[in-house]
Amino acid sequence: TNDIIARAVEVLKENDQGAYTVPTKGLYPFQWNWDSCLTALGLAHYDEARAWTEIETLFAHQWPDGMVPHIVFHVWNDGYFPGPEVWRTGRPTATSGITQPAVAGFAVRRLFDRARDKTLARERASALLPKIDAWHRWFYETRDPKGEGLVAIIHPWESGRDNSIDWDDAFERVPTEGVEPYIRRDTLHADPAHRPTREQYDRYIWLVQHFRGLGWDNARLHDASPFQVVDPGFNAILIRAAADLADLAQALGDTAIAAANRARAEKGLAAMERLWSDAQGQYLCLDRITGKRIDSASVGGILPAFAAIPTARAQALAATVERLAANARYVVPSHDPGDPRFDAKRYWRGPVWLVSQPVTPISRQAIETTENYGGRA
Ligand code: DGY
């Protein structure tokens, strides 16, 4: 174990750029939103002040409307596409124009609870609290315009599960005409057989150009997007973050932020029931444009174990994971190996991702002993 910890610290130090950490050198040379928040949890094990800085750096680039972008392009680097010249969001430091799973509320609460330096934690968490609250408000205002309690993603990259089978059908509606010529960089760093296809990239870029054409005005993007998908994993992360932020606000004496986030979490949890599938024994995505659920058994529908879902749902998810474990070498695969569309090598179409492991139930017992909070185990 000591050896693994020492090596993990080495990796973090190697990727540390001073005030933020790159997910990996080469393929991802900037600051990524959810990667950074999870990285902060690792940093806290050996440098608490640096862990707080990681999240502060991200929030220093929050948009005036409350959105926290998925990439902050701190430095110039031509090893990544699409770079700032494609996004053109007009921010003082270049950023992308879409967001990512809202793990910050969860991460900050955890940093706070585990802090050895309580004075430091109080000071740094207090400053982040209203910013994270503004982000949560932004989600429900702009991505849930009808007030259903569930937010939609408008680009697959927002989910963090870039090329999941979940998006295939909805993605058919995204055109590829008019995509400006481009050269991918990802396939220089990683095996193309693992990465998204050319056709998917055309659609990723079409959406970026489309949103750019609308001036990155979040009051318009949701309704104007041909891709609007309600992802149970994404919602569960937001719900958990809202509940965690409510607890943190309570501890810091901010009752208004506590109440607002408690209400968001409760409404979201109730709305999640719409996504439950008895047939699949898990939650499913909902295509907001067709109003239909998407029949695709991915880890996104198991991730809700991260939120305080009803016990019966958590138990059914545990049974699903056990069924998957019978067919898979490692759990939880990003997609059900029993589905003919499963692809063992292509990122989110089959492989297991470490980032989704701490938050997915590894056994019925894990769920039951943590009262649905798989992530706190
Ligand atoms: C990429 O470029 O592969 C990223 O996942 C987008 O965030």
XYZ file of C-alpha atoms and ligand atoms in Angstrom:
384
model
C 0.000 0.000 0.000
C 2.764 2.427 0.916
C 4.301 1.879 -2.448
C 1.033 2.610 -4.250
C 0.542 5.779 -2.200
C 4.089 6.926 -2.948
C 3.551 6.331 -6.649
C 0.194 8.148 -6.596
C 1.866 11.159 -4.970
C 4.580 11.018 -7.624
C 1.963 11.127 -10.400
C 0.170 14.072 -8.794
C 3.446 15.937 -8.382
C 4.390 15.292 -11.966
C 1.069 16.700 -13.194
C 1.074 19.639 -10.774
C 1.331 22.973 -12.591
C 1.565 25.035 -9.405
C -2.035 26.107 -8.870
C -3.808 23.406 -10.856
C -3.167 19.842 -11.967
C -3.436 18.455 -15.492
C -5.383 15.180 -15.794
C -2.519 13.724 -17.783
C 0.401 15.141 -19.699
C 0.002 15.119 -23.486
C -3.615 14.137 -24.006
C -5.092 16.603 -21.495
C -2.678 19.514 -20.974
C -5.020 22.018 -19.214
C -7.250 22.128 -16.151
C -10.369 19.979 -16.406
C -13.234 20.692 -14.055
C -14.192 17.375 -12.477
C -10.710 15.886 -12.785
C -9.438 18.804 -10.748
C -12.021 18.502 -7.977
C -11.290 14.807 -7.569
C -7.549 15.432 -7.744
C -7.939 17.846 -4.827
C -9.063 14.927 -2.674
C -5.761 13.226 -3.410
C -3.694 16.372 -2.856
C -5.276 16.844 0.571
C -3.534 13.710 1.796
C -0.187 15.443 1.693
C -0.843 19.184 1.219
C -4.156 20.604 2.365
C -3.434 24.179 1.341
C -2.578 23.016 -2.185
C -5.799 20.984 -2.337
C -7.887 24.099 -1.592
C -5.934 26.028 -4.210
C -6.811 23.429 -6.852
C -10.529 24.137 -6.486
C -10.046 27.880 -6.028
C -8.152 28.070 -9.316
C -11.056 26.398 -11.086
C -13.605 28.751 -9.516
C -11.506 31.793 -10.360
C -12.648 31.074 -13.926
C -16.346 30.721 -13.155
C -18.498 32.624 -15.627
C -20.542 35.639 -14.481
C -23.744 33.601 -15.007
C -22.517 30.934 -12.562
C -21.313 28.272 -14.976
C -17.997 26.610 -14.233
C -16.396 25.636 -17.550
C -15.133 22.154 -18.265
C -11.663 23.286 -19.414
C -9.544 26.256 -18.357
C -6.825 26.903 -20.941
C -4.265 28.441 -18.571
C -1.329 28.137 -20.939
C -0.834 27.823 -24.658
C -0.465 24.275 -25.885
C -1.091 23.029 -29.403
C -1.239 19.388 -28.336
C -4.996 19.539 -27.774
C -7.985 19.984 -30.049
C -10.390 21.823 -29.791
C -8.340 24.649 -28.294
C -9.362 28.223 -27.374
C -9.412 29.338 -31.023
C -12.292 26.935 -31.643
C -14.286 27.712 -28.483
C -13.816 31.501 -28.657
C -15.776 32.101 -25.458
C -14.287 35.552 -24.943
C -13.301 34.944 -21.322
C -10.280 36.819 -19.870
C -8.470 33.488 -19.513
C -9.662 31.206 -22.293
C -12.113 28.515 -21.228
C -14.414 26.072 -22.955
C -18.106 26.994 -23.047
C -19.705 23.876 -21.580
C -19.609 22.422 -18.089
C -18.905 19.066 -16.403
C -20.268 16.939 -13.518
C -20.742 19.069 -10.402
C -18.355 17.263 -8.078
C -17.040 20.456 -6.431
C -19.710 20.546 -3.683
C -18.940 16.960 -2.730
C -15.172 17.514 -2.877
C -15.202 20.685 -0.807
C -17.383 19.166 1.865
C -15.033 16.203 2.064
C -11.936 18.419 2.248
C -13.639 20.350 5.035
C -14.710 17.289 7.028
C -11.314 15.632 6.811
C -9.219 18.757 7.311
C -6.476 18.656 9.905
C -6.133 22.419 9.669
C -9.661 23.454 10.680
C -9.009 27.206 10.616
C -7.704 27.031 7.094
C -10.597 24.812 6.040
C -13.198 27.199 7.460
C -11.672 30.162 5.688
C -11.238 28.489 2.309
C -14.591 26.644 2.365
C -16.451 29.845 3.325
C -15.083 31.629 0.270
C -15.977 28.770 -2.075
C -19.465 28.221 -0.663
C -21.348 31.015 -2.531
C -19.520 30.203 -5.760
C -20.516 26.558 -5.712
C -24.036 27.591 -4.753
C -24.140 29.914 -7.793
C -23.065 27.024 -10.015
C -25.836 24.804 -8.635
C -28.369 27.594 -9.196
C -27.082 27.978 -12.754
C -27.661 24.259 -13.453
C -31.298 24.326 -12.444
C -32.006 27.686 -14.074
C -30.445 27.027 -17.462
C -30.518 23.244 -17.824
C -33.934 22.614 -16.329
C -35.953 25.435 -17.869
C -39.294 23.777 -17.089
C -38.390 23.176 -13.445
C -38.680 19.382 -13.625
C -35.926 18.803 -11.072
C -33.615 17.170 -13.633
C -30.902 18.949 -15.597
C -29.897 18.133 -19.175
C -26.474 18.032 -20.732
C -26.215 19.677 -24.141
C -22.906 18.117 -25.187
C -21.624 14.579 -24.463
C -18.369 16.022 -23.076
C -20.366 17.555 -20.239
C -21.142 14.098 -18.857
C -17.473 13.144 -18.646
C -18.543 9.928 -20.413
C -17.680 11.331 -23.804
C -18.477 8.515 -26.227
C -20.955 6.480 -24.187
C -23.487 4.364 -26.067
C -26.076 6.458 -24.176
C -25.624 9.324 -26.623
C -25.694 7.391 -29.911
C -29.374 7.834 -30.820
C -29.663 11.453 -29.702
C -26.404 12.205 -31.480
C -27.982 11.159 -34.791
C -29.863 14.440 -34.671
C -26.659 16.474 -34.554
C -25.680 17.379 -38.107
C -22.168 17.250 -39.469
C -22.573 19.714 -42.329
C -20.622 22.930 -42.016
C -18.015 21.591 -39.604
C -14.849 23.569 -40.210
C -11.833 21.448 -41.212
C -9.815 20.306 -38.219
C -6.982 18.046 -37.192
C -7.473 15.872 -34.152
C -4.667 15.776 -31.611
C -6.008 13.122 -29.237
C -5.090 10.310 -31.604
C -1.437 11.378 -31.466
C -1.385 10.689 -27.724
C -3.721 7.716 -27.446
C -4.595 4.655 -29.508
C -7.277 5.699 -32.035
C -9.020 2.368 -31.437
C -9.725 3.546 -27.875
C -10.888 7.026 -28.779
C -14.161 8.388 -30.190
C -14.729 8.001 -33.926
C -14.291 10.648 -36.608
C -18.073 10.903 -36.987
C -18.467 11.531 -33.264
C -15.783 14.221 -33.394
C -17.601 15.940 -36.271
C -20.695 16.081 -34.096
C -18.803 17.237 -30.994
C -17.410 20.086 -33.061
C -20.690 20.892 -34.778
C -22.231 21.500 -31.355
C -19.319 23.709 -30.292
C -19.683 25.799 -33.460
C -23.456 25.983 -32.981
C -23.163 27.251 -29.398
C -20.417 29.647 -30.419
C -22.791 31.025 -33.072
C -25.248 31.763 -30.267
C -22.612 33.769 -28.426
C -22.357 31.202 -25.610
C -25.535 32.697 -24.162
C -26.682 30.103 -21.665
C -30.192 31.537 -21.668
C -30.453 30.197 -25.245
C -28.195 27.155 -25.533
C -30.386 24.504 -23.895
C -33.447 25.080 -26.065
C -31.331 25.613 -29.179
C -29.410 22.367 -28.793
C -30.433 19.349 -30.883
C -28.798 17.307 -28.117
C -30.533 17.529 -24.717
C -30.072 14.439 -22.589
C -30.922 13.917 -18.931
C -28.150 11.686 -17.585
C -28.933 9.969 -14.270
C -25.255 9.892 -13.236
C -24.791 13.574 -13.931
C -27.949 14.432 -12.002
C -27.025 12.185 -9.088
C -23.636 13.872 -8.771
C -25.356 17.263 -8.712
C -27.902 16.038 -6.164
C -25.170 14.644 -3.932
C -23.170 17.865 -4.312
C -26.246 19.913 -3.371
C -26.859 17.780 -0.272
C -23.192 18.043 0.699
C -23.161 21.785 0.117
C -26.274 22.105 2.289
C -24.488 20.312 5.141
C -21.380 22.409 4.661
C -23.412 25.639 4.619
C -25.112 24.540 7.806
C -21.743 23.951 9.458
C -20.572 27.372 8.309
C -23.747 29.091 9.491
C -25.195 30.054 6.094
C -28.815 28.987 6.440
C -29.975 30.430 3.102
C -27.457 28.428 1.071
C -28.206 25.382 3.206
C -31.951 25.626 2.551
C -31.597 26.278 -1.178
C -29.354 23.268 -1.687
C -31.422 21.006 0.524
C -34.451 21.881 -1.630
C -32.526 21.216 -4.865
C -31.390 17.816 -3.630
C -34.869 16.809 -2.475
C -36.551 17.860 -5.690
C -33.873 16.148 -7.751
C -34.143 12.904 -5.821
C -37.907 12.785 -6.308
C -37.530 13.512 -10.027
C -34.934 10.740 -10.462
C -37.758 8.214 -10.170
C -38.735 9.082 -13.749
C -35.449 7.583 -14.904
C -35.762 4.257 -13.120
C -36.118 1.102 -15.235
C -37.303 -2.106 -13.582
C -36.414 -4.036 -16.727
C -32.757 -2.936 -16.604
C -32.504 -2.791 -12.811
C -30.909 0.629 -13.077
C -31.585 4.220 -14.053
C -31.624 5.238 -17.725
C -30.977 8.465 -19.598
C -33.912 10.465 -20.903
C -33.864 12.131 -24.295
C -35.523 15.446 -23.525
C -36.287 16.150 -27.173
C -38.245 12.958 -27.827
C -39.380 12.649 -24.205
C -38.333 8.990 -24.278
C -35.947 7.044 -22.098
C -32.821 5.720 -23.776
C -32.479 1.950 -23.554
C -28.768 1.800 -22.826
C -27.387 0.107 -19.717
C -24.311 2.160 -18.886
C -22.525 2.997 -15.646
C -24.325 6.360 -15.807
C -27.444 4.581 -14.572
C -25.581 2.955 -11.674
C -23.777 6.103 -10.528
C -26.942 7.337 -8.745
C -25.848 5.113 -5.836
C -23.736 8.198 -5.085
C -26.881 10.090 -4.044
C -29.346 9.252 -1.282
C -31.639 7.213 -3.519
C -34.317 5.020 -1.892
C -32.943 1.849 -0.303
C -34.939 -0.387 -2.642
C -33.302 1.305 -5.628
C -29.842 0.961 -4.103
C -30.459 -2.733 -3.488
C -31.611 -3.253 -7.069
C -28.466 -1.453 -8.307
C -26.333 -3.723 -6.138
C -28.014 -6.765 -7.701
C -27.283 -5.315 -11.148
C -23.627 -4.829 -10.263
C -23.482 -8.421 -9.050
C -24.957 -9.584 -12.339
C -22.369 -7.517 -14.238
C -19.586 -8.920 -12.060
C -20.482 -12.413 -13.256
C -19.627 -11.411 -16.853
C -16.890 -8.860 -16.367
C -13.361 -9.161 -15.089
C -13.636 -5.846 -13.257
C -16.638 -3.906 -12.048
C -18.200 -1.576 -12.867
C -17.733 -1.602 -16.655
C -18.795 1.605 -18.385
C -21.289 -0.470 -20.347
C -23.071 -3.790 -19.902
C -20.943 -6.485 -21.599
C -24.171 -8.285 -22.514
C -25.128 -5.469 -24.888
C -23.987 -6.142 -28.493
C -22.806 -2.507 -28.669
C -20.291 -3.105 -25.832
C -16.728 -2.322 -26.907
C -14.096 -3.483 -24.428
C -11.450 -0.984 -25.545
C -13.219 2.213 -26.504
C -13.241 4.537 -23.481
C -16.839 4.832 -22.211
C -18.309 2.049 -24.344
C -16.996 -0.755 -22.151
C -13.781 -0.154 -20.164
C -13.820 0.378 -16.405
C -12.903 3.911 -15.312
C -11.277 4.526 -11.983
C -13.174 7.777 -11.517
C -16.482 5.960 -11.385
C -15.290 3.275 -8.978
C -15.263 5.122 -5.659
C -18.838 6.143 -6.311
C -20.272 2.867 -7.533
C -21.417 0.148 -5.173
C -19.033 -2.761 -5.165
C -21.346 -5.029 -3.260
C -24.746 -5.133 -1.698
C -23.031 -4.948 1.663
C -21.143 -1.790 0.699
C -24.428 -0.096 -0.067
C -26.202 -1.292 3.010
C -23.447 -0.342 5.390
C -23.120 3.156 3.977
C -26.853 3.902 3.804
C -26.816 4.522 0.065
C -23.774 6.756 0.203
C -21.449 4.488 -1.721
C -18.937 7.299 -1.988
C -18.502 7.666 1.740
C -17.405 4.088 2.280
C -11.573 15.236 -24.742
O -11.183 16.134 -25.470
O -11.390 14.033 -24.968
C -12.231 15.576 -23.499
O -12.728 14.468 -22.848
C -13.279 16.599 -23.648
O -13.459 17.107 -22.380
